[in-house]
Amino acid sequence: MWDAAGIMTLARNAVHARRAAGHENLREAVDLLSRRSSSV
């Protein structure tokens, strides 16, 4: 059986992972935009 602390830890880890993935996507988008604007 899951205990409350374990579930909370899993939820927290999922949120952090999603946040990190979002930051990576933002960084890639910014890189692409800056490259495109500099090439033009």
mmCIF file of C-alpha atoms in Angstrom:
data_model
loop_
_atom_site.group_PDB
_atom_site.id
_atom_site.type_symbol
_atom_site.label_atom_id
_atom_site.label_comp_id
_atom_site.label_asym_id
_atom_site.label_seq_id
_atom_site.Cartn_x
_atom_site.Cartn_y
_atom_site.Cartn_z
ATOM 1 C CA MET A 1 0.000 0.000 0.000
ATOM 2 C CA TRP A 2 1.119 3.561 -0.719
ATOM 3 C CA ASP A 3 1.526 5.858 2.246
ATOM 4 C CA ALA A 4 0.704 9.569 2.037
ATOM 5 C CA ALA A 5 4.358 10.637 2.173
ATOM 6 C CA GLY A 6 5.258 8.371 -0.747
ATOM 7 C CA ILE A 7 2.393 9.688 -2.855
ATOM 8 C CA MET A 8 3.316 13.284 -2.064
ATOM 9 C CA THR A 9 6.938 12.612 -3.011
ATOM 10 C CA LEU A 10 5.888 11.062 -6.324
ATOM 11 C CA ALA A 11 3.609 14.003 -7.081
ATOM 12 C CA ARG A 12 6.341 16.507 -6.214
ATOM 13 C CA ASN A 13 8.862 14.685 -8.429
ATOM 14 C CA ALA A 14 6.379 14.662 -11.326
ATOM 15 C CA VAL A 15 5.784 18.403 -10.962
ATOM 16 C CA HIS A 16 9.527 19.144 -10.878
ATOM 17 C CA ALA A 17 10.130 16.943 -13.931
ATOM 18 C CA ARG A 18 7.347 18.664 -15.854
ATOM 19 C CA ARG A 19 8.681 22.084 -14.869
ATOM 20 C CA ALA A 20 12.200 21.153 -15.969
ATOM 21 C CA ALA A 21 10.882 19.874 -19.310
ATOM 22 C CA GLY A 22 8.971 23.117 -19.801
ATOM 23 C CA HIS A 23 12.110 25.177 -19.175
ATOM 24 C CA GLU A 24 14.041 23.061 -21.678
ATOM 25 C CA ASN A 25 11.332 23.626 -24.298
ATOM 26 C CA LEU A 26 11.364 27.363 -23.619
ATOM 27 C CA ARG A 27 15.137 27.479 -24.002
ATOM 28 C CA GLU A 28 14.951 25.612 -27.312
ATOM 29 C CA ALA A 29 12.209 27.922 -28.582
ATOM 30 C CA VAL A 30 14.255 30.993 -27.644
ATOM 31 C CA ASP A 31 17.308 29.528 -29.366
ATOM 32 C CA LEU A 32 15.310 28.843 -32.518
ATOM 33 C CA LEU A 33 13.784 32.337 -32.527
ATOM 34 C CA SER A 34 17.127 34.060 -32.005
ATOM 35 C CA ARG A 35 18.750 31.957 -34.733
ATOM 36 C CA ARG A 36 15.933 32.679 -37.156
ATOM 37 C CA SER A 37 16.007 36.430 -36.491
ATOM 38 C CA SER A 38 19.810 36.578 -36.787
ATOM 39 C CA SER A 39 19.781 34.658 -40.087
ATOM 40 C CA VAL A 40 17.259 37.155 -41.501
#
